[in-house]
Amino acid sequence: MIKVKRALISVSDKTGLVEFAKGLQKLGVEIISTGGTAELLRSAKLKVHDVSEYTGFPEMLDGRVKTLHPKIHAGLLSLRDNPEHMKQIAAHGIGLIDMVVVNLYPFEKAIQKKNVSLDEAIENIDIGGPSMLRSAAKNYKSVAVICNVDRYTEVLKELNNNGGILSDKVLTNLAIEVFERTCRYDGAIHGFLNNRFRADNSFSSFPKDFSLSFSKLQDLRYGENPHQAAAFYKEGTQHEGLSCIRQLQGKELSFNNILDLNAAGDIVREFEAPAAVIIKHNNPCGIAQEKSIDKAYIKAHRCDPLSAFGGIIGFNRCVDAKTAAAVIKSGFMECVIAPEFSEEAKTLFSAKKNLRLVVLDVYGLPQERYDFKKISGGLLLQEKDNRALKPEELKTVTKIKPTKAQTDAMIFGWKLIKHVKSNAIVLIKGTQTVGIGCGQTSRVDSAMHAIRKAGAGARASVLISDAFLPKPDTVTLAAKAGVKAIIQTGGSIMDEAVIKEADKKKIAMVFTGIRHFKH
């Protein structure tokens, strides 16, 4: 524990600072400060010593060098119970600093500006602040260090209750928070510069060290299951994506809800025309694109109404009254996510008190560069599967060529197949799914599942496969169900046999050379 006699205060965020400093001065604490912070405190009639007065050295280089001085860091780092340290401190006329109050230059805020210049970002990289925080936190047994304005009240209360003394527990917690903050701060700088200097999105190499920084937004009721604790975190300096959703009504979002909302947003933003998707357990069970959003939803729901029960609905357009009425008519749903909701739609949905309405600009979602999966003792990192298919990349391999309508359906289906868990087979008619088979351990089982879901709707449909067909059996099964065209990756050692079976069954087949596994 320590008794605070001298504090160094230098902050960018001045929220609550004057009240805190007044509380310190009432306790007899001497205050040292810099620049704008010192001016603010003086304007509040507080007695303040300038850092330059304390060090005997002026600020330099437009304020870039203020606190980087031995008198500051020796006053912070010296071990109070080390006689040799105390001897050196006395010999050089260095005073001890018992508290540091520093929050850093607003780098994260600066880089949120649209088209922020590199120079502006760099000028917002704090040097002296992190140095003081780290020095003080390293010597936490003798120095209190505050980097968070939310700590002022509790620290002042502790000081007032204990005659200006802070306990070891408080000192330790403050130091831990500092290292968490400086880690996050450095991570934000690295992330920004890495993205800025690799703007070509080249994936020829991955960073030798990959650091992740997240800030907790909220605790969740539980995780995937009630016995699992869970929380929702925002990535670094991101002010986009699911961390910015706005909930209009309904129960608190769950761990599973957030996962499914993310999947819904990722899918509907693939399409420029009005589109709707219904997600269940992170897989789509119906997707459609139409001239109006209500028609898109009706067709998406028609794909698999049984699985749709209790699902998450995603839209890429404003939800109007007609669409809201269609959603309500279709039965129990967990959440609806859309860029906006009309006032009429909100009124209709208000009768469903537990239905969660969530606002998210799906087209404003960040284009993620990396996709990563946590494994025991490590992390797998890959580039995000953003590969688009160009019409000229389609290679017809059968005697029968696909019609224009079938080709259009193939392009539509290929946009969504990468969002379906492998092995994945999707049956398409026009711009709507009629059957989805996902997450099976064999491709023919996925085809069976999709055909069973489609029923009579499989006739004259187009089959989409996220990878090559390893055997002719899927073609045989598809032909029996009435499928008229197939798009697949190609590249199997059985391609010749598969193509032969397609020709025999008079099915048009196209190869893409692109695979879309999703595990």
Short mmCIF file of C-alpha atoms in Angstrom, two decimals:
data_model
loop_
_atom_site.label_atom_id
_atom_site.label_comp_id
_atom_site.label_asym_id
_atom_site.label_seq_id
_atom_site.Cartn_x
_atom_site.Cartn_y
_atom_site.Cartn_z
CA MET A 1 0.00 0.00 0.00
CA ILE A 2 1.09 3.60 -0.56
CA LYS A 3 0.24 7.09 0.63
CA VAL A 4 -0.22 9.39 -2.34
CA LYS A 5 1.69 12.66 -1.93
CA ARG A 6 2.50 13.66 -5.51
CA ALA A 7 0.54 12.93 -8.72
CA LEU A 8 1.43 13.49 -12.38
CA ILE A 9 -1.65 14.16 -14.49
CA SER A 10 -1.61 14.36 -18.31
CA VAL A 11 -4.77 13.34 -20.16
CA SER A 12 -6.45 13.64 -23.55
CA ASP A 13 -9.91 12.68 -22.28
CA LYS A 14 -10.61 15.23 -19.55
CA THR A 15 -13.94 13.77 -18.47
CA GLY A 16 -14.35 14.06 -14.69
CA LEU A 17 -10.77 15.28 -14.27
CA VAL A 18 -11.41 18.57 -12.45
CA GLU A 19 -13.52 16.89 -9.75
CA PHE A 20 -10.89 14.17 -9.32
CA ALA A 21 -8.02 16.67 -9.10
CA LYS A 22 -9.94 18.76 -6.57
CA GLY A 23 -10.39 15.62 -4.48
CA LEU A 24 -6.64 14.94 -4.63
CA GLN A 25 -5.76 18.49 -3.65
CA LYS A 26 -8.09 18.35 -0.65
CA LEU A 27 -6.02 15.38 0.49
CA GLY A 28 -2.86 17.46 0.19
CA VAL A 29 -1.60 15.81 -3.00
CA GLU A 30 0.83 17.89 -5.08
CA ILE A 31 -0.12 17.94 -8.77
CA ILE A 32 2.30 18.02 -11.70
CA SER A 33 0.80 18.41 -15.17
CA THR A 34 1.38 19.25 -18.85
CA GLY A 35 -0.05 21.51 -21.55
CA GLY A 36 -3.81 21.57 -21.92
CA THR A 37 -4.34 19.49 -18.80
CA ALA A 38 -2.45 22.02 -16.66
CA GLU A 39 -4.43 24.90 -18.22
CA LEU A 40 -7.73 23.20 -17.43
CA LEU A 41 -6.77 22.55 -13.82
CA ARG A 42 -5.54 26.12 -13.33
CA SER A 43 -8.77 27.49 -14.78
CA ALA A 44 -10.53 25.51 -12.04
CA LYS A 45 -8.41 27.37 -9.43
CA LEU A 46 -6.19 24.36 -8.70
CA LYS A 47 -2.49 24.70 -7.89
CA VAL A 48 -0.45 22.94 -10.57
CA HIS A 49 3.29 22.60 -11.26
CA ASP A 50 4.32 22.29 -14.92
CA VAL A 51 6.33 19.22 -15.88
CA SER A 52 8.96 21.50 -17.41
CA GLU A 53 9.26 23.27 -14.06
CA TYR A 54 9.64 19.90 -12.32
CA THR A 55 12.25 18.52 -14.75
CA GLY A 56 14.04 21.80 -15.43
CA PHE A 57 13.76 21.04 -19.14
CA PRO A 58 11.34 22.64 -21.64
CA GLU A 59 8.82 20.83 -23.83
CA MET A 60 10.29 20.24 -27.29
CA LEU A 61 9.40 19.38 -30.88
CA ASP A 62 5.85 20.72 -30.83
CA GLY A 63 5.11 18.81 -27.64
CA ARG A 64 6.44 15.48 -28.89
CA VAL A 65 8.90 15.48 -25.97
CA LYS A 66 7.43 16.47 -22.62
CA THR A 67 7.63 13.69 -20.07
CA LEU A 68 10.45 11.58 -21.55
CA HIS A 69 12.91 12.66 -18.86
CA PRO A 70 14.94 10.84 -16.13
CA LYS A 71 13.32 12.94 -13.39
CA ILE A 72 9.92 11.59 -14.43
CA HIS A 73 10.82 7.96 -14.96
CA ALA A 74 13.25 7.70 -12.06
CA GLY A 75 10.53 9.18 -9.86
CA LEU A 76 8.21 6.43 -11.06
CA LEU A 77 10.52 3.41 -11.30
CA SER A 78 12.62 3.78 -8.14
CA LEU A 79 12.04 1.04 -5.57
CA ARG A 80 11.15 2.68 -2.30
CA ASP A 81 12.55 -0.17 -0.18
CA ASN A 82 15.87 -0.25 -2.08
CA PRO A 83 18.47 1.90 -0.21
CA GLU A 84 20.69 2.25 -3.30
CA HIS A 85 17.75 3.53 -5.37
CA MET A 86 16.84 6.04 -2.69
CA LYS A 87 20.47 7.16 -2.46
CA GLN A 88 20.64 7.82 -6.21
CA ILE A 89 17.29 9.63 -6.18
CA ALA A 90 18.49 11.95 -3.41
CA ALA A 91 21.86 12.56 -5.10
CA HIS A 92 20.16 13.80 -8.27
CA GLY A 93 17.42 15.78 -6.53
CA ILE A 94 14.64 13.62 -7.95
CA GLY A 95 11.26 13.63 -6.25
CA LEU A 96 9.10 10.51 -5.96
CA ILE A 97 5.87 10.35 -7.97
CA ASP A 98 3.17 8.30 -6.23
CA MET A 99 0.41 8.47 -8.82
CA VAL A 100 0.18 8.74 -12.60
CA VAL A 101 -3.09 9.72 -14.28
CA VAL A 102 -2.73 9.33 -18.05
CA ASN A 103 -5.10 8.44 -20.87
CA LEU A 104 -3.58 8.21 -24.28
CA TYR A 105 -3.78 10.27 -27.44
CA PRO A 106 -7.04 9.27 -29.17
CA PHE A 107 -5.45 7.13 -31.88
CA GLU A 108 -8.46 4.80 -32.15
CA LYS A 109 -10.80 7.76 -32.58
CA ALA A 110 -8.54 9.45 -35.13
CA ILE A 111 -8.42 6.45 -37.46
CA GLN A 112 -12.22 6.16 -37.47
CA LYS A 113 -12.33 9.31 -39.60
CA LYS A 114 -13.14 8.65 -43.21
CA ASN A 115 -10.00 8.90 -45.38
CA VAL A 116 -7.79 9.76 -42.39
CA SER A 117 -4.31 10.69 -43.59
CA LEU A 118 -1.28 8.68 -42.57
CA ASP A 119 0.32 11.81 -41.08
CA GLU A 120 -2.70 12.51 -38.87
CA ALA A 121 -2.80 8.93 -37.66
CA ILE A 122 0.90 8.94 -36.82
CA GLU A 123 0.65 12.24 -34.92
CA ASN A 124 -1.96 10.54 -32.72
CA ILE A 125 0.46 7.78 -31.69
CA ASP A 126 1.24 8.52 -28.04
CA ILE A 127 4.83 7.92 -26.88
CA GLY A 128 5.22 9.61 -23.51
CA GLY A 129 1.84 8.42 -22.24
CA PRO A 130 2.44 4.67 -22.68
CA SER A 131 5.97 5.12 -21.32
CA MET A 132 4.70 6.67 -18.09
CA LEU A 133 1.90 4.14 -17.77
CA ARG A 134 4.29 1.24 -18.18
CA SER A 135 6.86 2.69 -15.77
CA ALA A 136 4.22 3.25 -13.13
CA ALA A 137 2.52 -0.11 -13.68
CA LYS A 138 5.86 -1.93 -13.47
CA ASN A 139 6.37 -0.33 -10.05
CA TYR A 140 2.73 -0.87 -9.01
CA LYS A 141 3.63 -1.64 -5.39
CA SER A 142 4.78 1.96 -4.99
CA VAL A 143 2.88 3.89 -7.68
CA ALA A 144 -0.85 4.14 -8.40
CA VAL A 145 -1.54 4.29 -12.13
CA ILE A 146 -4.88 5.32 -13.64
CA CYS A 147 -5.61 5.08 -17.38
CA ASN A 148 -9.40 4.89 -17.21
CA VAL A 149 -11.64 7.85 -16.30
CA ASP A 150 -14.15 5.40 -14.84
CA ARG A 151 -11.72 4.69 -11.99
CA TYR A 152 -11.64 8.24 -10.58
CA THR A 153 -14.60 7.83 -8.24
CA GLU A 154 -13.52 4.54 -6.69
CA VAL A 155 -9.89 5.65 -6.27
CA LEU A 156 -10.93 8.92 -4.61
CA LYS A 157 -13.30 7.04 -2.33
CA GLU A 158 -10.51 4.67 -1.28
CA LEU A 159 -8.16 7.59 -0.62
CA ASN A 160 -10.74 9.45 1.46
CA ASN A 161 -11.66 6.37 3.47
CA ASN A 162 -8.04 5.46 4.22
CA GLY A 163 -6.35 8.80 4.87
CA GLY A 164 -4.78 9.13 1.41
CA ILE A 165 -3.62 5.50 1.28
CA LEU A 166 -4.36 2.98 -1.51
CA SER A 167 -4.44 -0.74 -0.79
CA ASP A 168 -2.32 -3.38 -2.55
CA LYS A 169 -5.45 -4.81 -4.16
CA VAL A 170 -6.38 -1.48 -5.75
CA LEU A 171 -2.80 -0.89 -6.93
CA THR A 172 -2.62 -4.35 -8.52
CA ASN A 173 -5.96 -4.00 -10.33
CA LEU A 174 -4.99 -0.59 -11.69
CA ALA A 175 -1.68 -1.92 -13.01
CA ILE A 176 -3.34 -4.88 -14.74
CA GLU A 177 -5.77 -2.51 -16.45
CA VAL A 178 -2.85 -0.42 -17.72
CA PHE A 179 -1.10 -3.32 -19.42
CA GLU A 180 -4.40 -4.37 -20.95
CA ARG A 181 -4.85 -0.82 -22.28
CA THR A 182 -1.34 -0.43 -23.69
CA CYS A 183 -1.60 -3.84 -25.33
CA ARG A 184 -4.86 -2.85 -27.00
CA TYR A 185 -3.45 0.53 -28.00
CA ASP A 186 -0.36 -0.96 -29.63
CA GLY A 187 -2.55 -3.54 -31.34
CA ALA A 188 -4.71 -0.78 -32.85
CA ILE A 189 -1.61 0.99 -34.18
CA HIS A 190 -0.21 -2.22 -35.65
CA GLY A 191 -3.53 -3.11 -37.22
CA PHE A 192 -3.95 0.30 -38.83
CA LEU A 193 -0.42 0.50 -40.21
CA ASN A 194 -0.52 -3.11 -41.38
CA ASN A 195 -3.73 -2.47 -43.33
CA ARG A 196 -2.54 0.90 -44.66
CA PHE A 197 0.78 -0.40 -45.95
CA ARG A 198 -0.78 -3.59 -47.31
CA ALA A 199 -3.69 -1.88 -49.00
CA ASP A 200 -3.29 -4.09 -52.05
CA ASN A 201 -4.79 -6.92 -49.94
CA SER A 202 -1.96 -9.18 -50.97
CA PHE A 203 -2.07 -12.52 -49.22
CA SER A 204 1.30 -13.72 -50.44
CA SER A 205 2.42 -13.83 -46.82
CA PHE A 206 0.91 -13.75 -43.36
CA PRO A 207 2.34 -11.81 -40.42
CA LYS A 208 4.91 -13.67 -38.36
CA ASP A 209 3.04 -12.68 -35.22
CA PHE A 210 -0.73 -12.19 -35.23
CA SER A 211 -2.26 -10.29 -32.33
CA LEU A 212 -5.96 -9.89 -31.59
CA SER A 213 -7.47 -7.11 -29.51
CA PHE A 214 -11.07 -7.05 -28.35
CA SER A 215 -13.04 -4.98 -25.84
CA LYS A 216 -15.99 -6.42 -23.97
CA LEU A 217 -19.34 -4.92 -24.95
CA GLN A 218 -21.52 -6.99 -22.64
CA ASP A 219 -21.92 -10.21 -20.73
CA LEU A 220 -24.42 -12.62 -22.26
CA ARG A 221 -26.93 -14.73 -20.37
CA TYR A 222 -24.99 -17.84 -21.42
CA GLY A 223 -23.17 -19.37 -24.36
CA GLU A 224 -24.30 -22.03 -26.82
CA ASN A 225 -25.73 -23.92 -23.84
CA PRO A 226 -26.99 -22.70 -20.44
CA HIS A 227 -24.03 -24.18 -18.55
CA GLN A 228 -21.52 -22.09 -20.59
CA ALA A 229 -20.70 -18.51 -19.55
CA ALA A 230 -20.31 -16.07 -22.45
CA ALA A 231 -19.65 -12.45 -23.39
CA PHE A 232 -19.75 -10.29 -26.55
CA TYR A 233 -16.56 -8.43 -27.56
CA LYS A 234 -15.87 -5.68 -30.09
CA GLU A 235 -12.81 -6.03 -32.29
CA GLY A 236 -10.13 -3.40 -31.72
CA THR A 237 -11.14 -0.02 -33.10
CA GLN A 238 -13.96 -1.39 -35.27
CA HIS A 239 -17.11 0.70 -35.34
CA GLU A 240 -18.78 -1.46 -37.94
CA GLY A 241 -20.53 -4.79 -38.09
CA LEU A 242 -22.40 -6.62 -35.37
CA SER A 243 -20.82 -4.54 -32.60
CA CYS A 244 -22.91 -1.59 -33.87
CA ILE A 245 -26.30 -3.27 -34.08
CA ARG A 246 -29.26 -1.36 -32.66
CA GLN A 247 -32.00 -3.45 -31.05
CA LEU A 248 -35.47 -1.95 -31.29
CA GLN A 249 -37.45 -4.48 -29.28
CA GLY A 250 -37.48 -8.00 -27.88
CA LYS A 251 -35.52 -10.07 -25.41
CA GLU A 252 -31.79 -9.73 -24.89
CA LEU A 253 -29.76 -11.21 -27.73
CA SER A 254 -28.17 -14.56 -26.97
CA PHE A 255 -24.82 -16.04 -28.02
CA ASN A 256 -26.55 -18.14 -30.70
CA ASN A 257 -28.67 -15.19 -31.89
CA ILE A 258 -25.56 -13.10 -32.54
CA LEU A 259 -23.88 -15.91 -34.48
CA ASP A 260 -26.97 -16.34 -36.65
CA LEU A 261 -27.43 -12.59 -37.16
CA ASN A 262 -23.85 -12.45 -38.44
CA ALA A 263 -24.56 -15.27 -40.92
CA ALA A 264 -27.77 -13.56 -42.07
CA GLY A 265 -25.99 -10.25 -42.70
CA ASP A 266 -23.16 -11.93 -44.60
CA ILE A 267 -25.59 -13.66 -46.94
CA VAL A 268 -28.08 -10.92 -47.84
CA ARG A 269 -25.35 -8.41 -48.63
CA GLU A 270 -24.23 -10.73 -51.45
CA PHE A 271 -27.24 -9.57 -53.48
CA GLU A 272 -28.04 -6.18 -55.01
CA ALA A 273 -31.76 -6.83 -55.53
CA PRO A 274 -34.15 -7.23 -52.55
CA ALA A 275 -33.19 -10.46 -50.77
CA ALA A 276 -34.22 -12.39 -47.68
CA VAL A 277 -32.67 -15.28 -45.80
CA ILE A 278 -33.78 -17.46 -42.91
CA ILE A 279 -30.98 -18.82 -40.74
CA LYS A 280 -31.15 -21.79 -38.42
CA HIS A 281 -28.12 -22.96 -36.42
CA ASN A 282 -25.81 -20.82 -38.59
CA ASN A 283 -27.05 -22.41 -41.83
CA PRO A 284 -29.55 -20.95 -44.31
CA CYS A 285 -32.79 -22.88 -44.66
CA GLY A 286 -34.20 -20.56 -47.31
CA ILE A 287 -32.89 -17.73 -49.49
CA ALA A 288 -34.61 -15.74 -52.22
CA GLN A 289 -34.18 -12.61 -54.29
CA GLU A 290 -37.20 -10.80 -55.76
CA LYS A 291 -38.46 -7.45 -57.01
CA SER A 292 -39.92 -6.65 -53.58
CA ILE A 293 -38.70 -7.59 -50.12
CA ASP A 294 -42.00 -9.17 -49.03
CA LYS A 295 -42.00 -11.51 -52.04
CA ALA A 296 -38.37 -12.41 -51.37
CA TYR A 297 -39.27 -13.39 -47.80
CA ILE A 298 -42.31 -15.45 -48.83
CA LYS A 299 -40.20 -17.44 -51.31
CA ALA A 300 -37.34 -17.88 -48.83
CA HIS A 301 -39.76 -19.21 -46.22
CA ARG A 302 -41.40 -21.53 -48.75
CA CYS A 303 -38.09 -23.40 -49.22
CA ASP A 304 -38.25 -25.11 -45.82
CA PRO A 305 -41.02 -23.81 -43.52
CA LEU A 306 -40.43 -26.64 -41.04
CA SER A 307 -36.79 -25.68 -40.41
CA ALA A 308 -37.62 -21.97 -40.52
CA PHE A 309 -39.56 -22.19 -37.24
CA GLY A 310 -37.70 -20.23 -34.57
CA GLY A 311 -35.15 -18.92 -37.08
CA ILE A 312 -33.30 -15.66 -37.69
CA ILE A 313 -34.51 -13.59 -40.64
CA GLY A 314 -32.17 -11.31 -42.57
CA PHE A 315 -33.14 -8.59 -45.09
CA ASN A 316 -31.09 -6.23 -47.25
CA ARG A 317 -33.91 -3.68 -47.55
CA CYS A 318 -36.20 -1.72 -45.22
CA VAL A 319 -38.85 -4.00 -43.73
CA ASP A 320 -42.25 -2.55 -44.65
CA ALA A 321 -45.74 -3.39 -43.39
CA LYS A 322 -46.35 -6.09 -46.06
CA THR A 323 -43.11 -7.85 -45.14
CA ALA A 324 -43.83 -7.56 -41.41
CA ALA A 325 -47.27 -9.10 -41.94
CA ALA A 326 -45.71 -11.99 -43.90
CA VAL A 327 -43.18 -12.62 -41.12
CA ILE A 328 -45.88 -12.63 -38.43
CA LYS A 329 -48.06 -14.96 -40.50
CA SER A 330 -45.22 -17.48 -40.86
CA GLY A 331 -45.14 -18.25 -37.12
CA PHE A 332 -42.57 -18.04 -34.34
CA MET A 333 -39.25 -16.41 -35.22
CA GLU A 334 -36.39 -15.37 -32.92
CA CYS A 335 -34.99 -12.26 -34.63
CA VAL A 336 -35.35 -10.01 -37.65
CA ILE A 337 -32.34 -8.02 -38.87
CA ALA A 338 -32.58 -5.32 -41.54
CA PRO A 339 -31.12 -1.92 -42.50
CA GLU A 340 -34.31 -0.28 -41.21
CA PHE A 341 -37.96 -0.86 -40.32
CA SER A 342 -40.90 1.31 -41.37
CA GLU A 343 -43.07 2.80 -38.62
CA GLU A 344 -45.96 0.59 -39.78
CA ALA A 345 -43.74 -2.50 -39.53
CA LYS A 346 -42.64 -1.53 -36.01
CA THR A 347 -46.28 -1.17 -34.97
CA LEU A 348 -47.16 -4.60 -36.32
CA PHE A 349 -44.13 -6.24 -34.71
CA SER A 350 -44.83 -4.57 -31.36
CA ALA A 351 -47.53 -7.19 -30.73
CA LYS A 352 -44.73 -9.79 -30.68
CA LYS A 353 -43.00 -8.61 -27.50
CA ASN A 354 -40.29 -11.29 -27.50
CA LEU A 355 -39.38 -10.93 -31.19
CA ARG A 356 -36.03 -9.17 -31.45
CA LEU A 357 -35.85 -6.42 -34.07
CA VAL A 358 -32.29 -5.47 -34.95
CA VAL A 359 -31.09 -2.64 -37.20
CA LEU A 360 -27.89 -3.20 -39.17
CA ASP A 361 -26.61 -1.70 -42.41
CA VAL A 362 -25.68 -4.98 -44.10
CA TYR A 363 -23.92 -3.20 -46.97
CA GLY A 364 -21.84 -1.28 -44.43
CA LEU A 365 -20.36 -4.44 -42.93
CA PRO A 366 -16.55 -4.41 -43.09
CA GLN A 367 -14.86 -6.49 -45.77
CA GLU A 368 -12.97 -8.81 -43.45
CA ARG A 369 -9.44 -9.67 -44.49
CA TYR A 370 -8.88 -12.70 -42.29
CA ASP A 371 -10.88 -15.65 -41.09
CA PHE A 372 -9.57 -17.50 -38.07
CA LYS A 373 -10.55 -20.52 -36.03
CA LYS A 374 -9.39 -21.21 -32.50
CA ILE A 375 -8.03 -24.69 -31.86
CA SER A 376 -6.51 -26.22 -28.76
CA GLY A 377 -3.18 -24.49 -28.18
CA GLY A 378 -3.27 -22.40 -31.32
CA LEU A 379 -5.04 -20.53 -34.08
CA LEU A 380 -5.68 -21.26 -37.74
CA LEU A 381 -5.58 -18.17 -39.93
CA GLN A 382 -6.71 -17.88 -43.53
CA GLU A 383 -7.87 -15.20 -45.92
CA LYS A 384 -11.62 -14.68 -45.92
CA ASP A 385 -13.50 -16.54 -48.66
CA ASN A 386 -14.45 -13.50 -50.72
CA ARG A 387 -13.78 -15.14 -54.09
CA ALA A 388 -16.42 -14.12 -56.62
CA LEU A 389 -17.27 -16.15 -59.71
CA LYS A 390 -17.12 -14.42 -63.08
CA PRO A 391 -19.48 -15.68 -65.84
CA GLU A 392 -16.53 -16.18 -68.20
CA GLU A 393 -15.02 -18.67 -65.71
CA LEU A 394 -17.89 -21.12 -66.25
CA LYS A 395 -16.79 -24.14 -68.28
CA THR A 396 -19.51 -26.30 -69.81
CA VAL A 397 -18.29 -29.92 -69.84
CA THR A 398 -21.39 -31.74 -71.12
CA LYS A 399 -22.93 -32.04 -74.58
CA ILE A 400 -25.97 -30.09 -73.41
CA LYS A 401 -25.25 -26.45 -72.60
CA PRO A 402 -27.14 -24.67 -69.81
CA THR A 403 -29.82 -22.21 -70.85
CA LYS A 404 -29.48 -18.53 -69.92
CA ALA A 405 -32.06 -19.02 -67.15
CA GLN A 406 -30.08 -21.98 -65.80
CA THR A 407 -26.82 -20.00 -65.98
CA ASP A 408 -28.42 -17.13 -64.06
CA ALA A 409 -29.61 -19.59 -61.42
CA MET A 410 -26.08 -21.02 -61.21
CA ILE A 411 -24.60 -17.55 -60.61
CA PHE A 412 -27.23 -16.85 -57.93
CA GLY A 413 -26.63 -20.20 -56.23
CA TRP A 414 -22.85 -19.86 -56.37
CA LYS A 415 -23.06 -16.60 -54.39
CA LEU A 416 -24.77 -18.35 -51.50
CA ILE A 417 -23.19 -21.82 -51.52
CA LYS A 418 -20.09 -20.55 -49.69
CA HIS A 419 -22.32 -19.66 -46.72
CA VAL A 420 -23.65 -23.22 -46.37
CA LYS A 421 -21.79 -25.75 -44.19
CA SER A 422 -19.99 -28.48 -46.16
CA ASN A 423 -20.72 -30.85 -47.64
CA ALA A 424 -23.26 -28.53 -49.26
CA ILE A 425 -25.81 -29.06 -52.03
CA VAL A 426 -28.39 -26.41 -52.89
CA LEU A 427 -31.25 -26.66 -55.39
CA ILE A 428 -32.19 -23.40 -57.13
CA LYS A 429 -35.08 -22.25 -59.27
CA GLY A 430 -34.63 -18.77 -60.65
CA THR A 431 -33.47 -16.69 -57.70
CA GLN A 432 -34.76 -18.80 -54.84
CA THR A 433 -33.68 -21.93 -53.03
CA VAL A 434 -36.04 -24.90 -53.17
CA GLY A 435 -33.89 -27.35 -51.20
CA ILE A 436 -30.76 -27.12 -49.06
CA GLY A 437 -28.59 -30.03 -47.91
CA CYS A 438 -25.82 -29.05 -45.53
CA GLY A 439 -23.25 -30.37 -43.09
CA GLN A 440 -23.38 -34.00 -44.22
CA THR A 441 -20.36 -36.31 -44.19
CA SER A 442 -20.90 -37.37 -47.81
CA ARG A 443 -21.92 -35.31 -50.80
CA VAL A 444 -24.59 -37.74 -51.94
CA ASP A 445 -26.18 -37.52 -48.48
CA SER A 446 -26.31 -33.73 -48.85
CA ALA A 447 -27.97 -34.20 -52.24
CA MET A 448 -30.51 -36.63 -50.75
CA HIS A 449 -31.26 -34.12 -48.00
CA ALA A 450 -31.72 -31.21 -50.44
CA ILE A 451 -33.95 -33.28 -52.76
CA ARG A 452 -36.08 -34.51 -49.85
CA LYS A 453 -36.53 -30.93 -48.63
CA ALA A 454 -37.44 -29.72 -52.13
CA GLY A 455 -39.94 -32.48 -52.87
CA ALA A 456 -41.70 -31.79 -56.17
CA GLY A 457 -39.83 -28.47 -56.30
CA ALA A 458 -36.67 -30.33 -57.34
CA ARG A 459 -38.05 -30.85 -60.83
CA ALA A 460 -36.39 -28.55 -63.39
CA SER A 461 -34.10 -27.10 -60.72
CA VAL A 462 -30.38 -26.33 -60.84
CA LEU A 463 -28.08 -28.17 -58.43
CA ILE A 464 -25.20 -26.25 -56.81
CA SER A 465 -22.33 -28.19 -55.22
CA ASP A 466 -19.68 -26.44 -53.10
CA ALA A 467 -16.98 -28.88 -54.26
CA PHE A 468 -16.44 -31.54 -56.93
CA LEU A 469 -18.74 -34.55 -57.26
CA PRO A 470 -16.54 -37.51 -56.31
CA LYS A 471 -18.79 -40.10 -57.98
CA PRO A 472 -21.63 -40.25 -60.52
CA ASP A 473 -24.13 -41.17 -57.76
CA THR A 474 -25.14 -37.54 -57.08
CA VAL A 475 -25.87 -37.03 -60.79
CA THR A 476 -27.98 -40.21 -60.90
CA LEU A 477 -29.93 -39.09 -57.82
CA ALA A 478 -30.39 -35.57 -59.23
CA ALA A 479 -31.65 -36.85 -62.57
CA LYS A 480 -34.22 -39.06 -60.85
CA ALA A 481 -35.49 -35.97 -58.95
CA GLY A 482 -35.78 -33.96 -62.18
CA VAL A 483 -32.72 -31.69 -61.85
CA LYS A 484 -31.80 -30.22 -65.25
CA ALA A 485 -28.43 -28.55 -64.65
CA ILE A 486 -25.49 -28.85 -62.25
CA ILE A 487 -22.69 -26.47 -61.32
CA GLN A 488 -19.73 -27.89 -59.43
CA THR A 489 -16.03 -27.33 -58.88
CA GLY A 490 -14.67 -30.17 -61.04
CA GLY A 491 -11.22 -31.67 -60.65
CA SER A 492 -12.12 -35.14 -59.35
CA ILE A 493 -10.35 -38.22 -60.67
CA MET A 494 -13.90 -39.38 -61.47
CA ASP A 495 -14.76 -36.32 -63.58
CA GLU A 496 -14.97 -38.35 -66.77
CA ALA A 497 -17.46 -40.81 -65.25
CA VAL A 498 -19.49 -37.96 -63.70
CA ILE A 499 -19.68 -36.09 -67.03
CA LYS A 500 -20.63 -39.30 -68.84
CA GLU A 501 -23.52 -39.85 -66.39
CA ALA A 502 -24.68 -36.24 -66.87
CA ASP A 503 -24.69 -36.70 -70.66
CA LYS A 504 -26.58 -39.96 -70.27
CA LYS A 505 -29.24 -38.27 -68.13
CA LYS A 506 -29.35 -35.19 -70.41
CA ILE A 507 -28.21 -32.83 -67.66
CA ALA A 508 -26.15 -29.71 -68.43
CA MET A 509 -23.03 -29.51 -66.27
CA VAL A 510 -20.67 -26.63 -65.63
CA PHE A 511 -17.29 -26.56 -63.85
CA THR A 512 -16.04 -23.51 -61.94
CA GLY A 513 -12.57 -24.57 -60.81
CA ILE A 514 -13.43 -22.90 -57.48
CA ARG A 515 -14.24 -24.70 -54.22
CA HIS A 516 -16.24 -23.22 -51.34
CA PHE A 517 -15.79 -25.52 -48.35
CA LYS A 518 -17.10 -24.15 -45.07
CA HIS A 519 -16.23 -26.13 -41.96
#
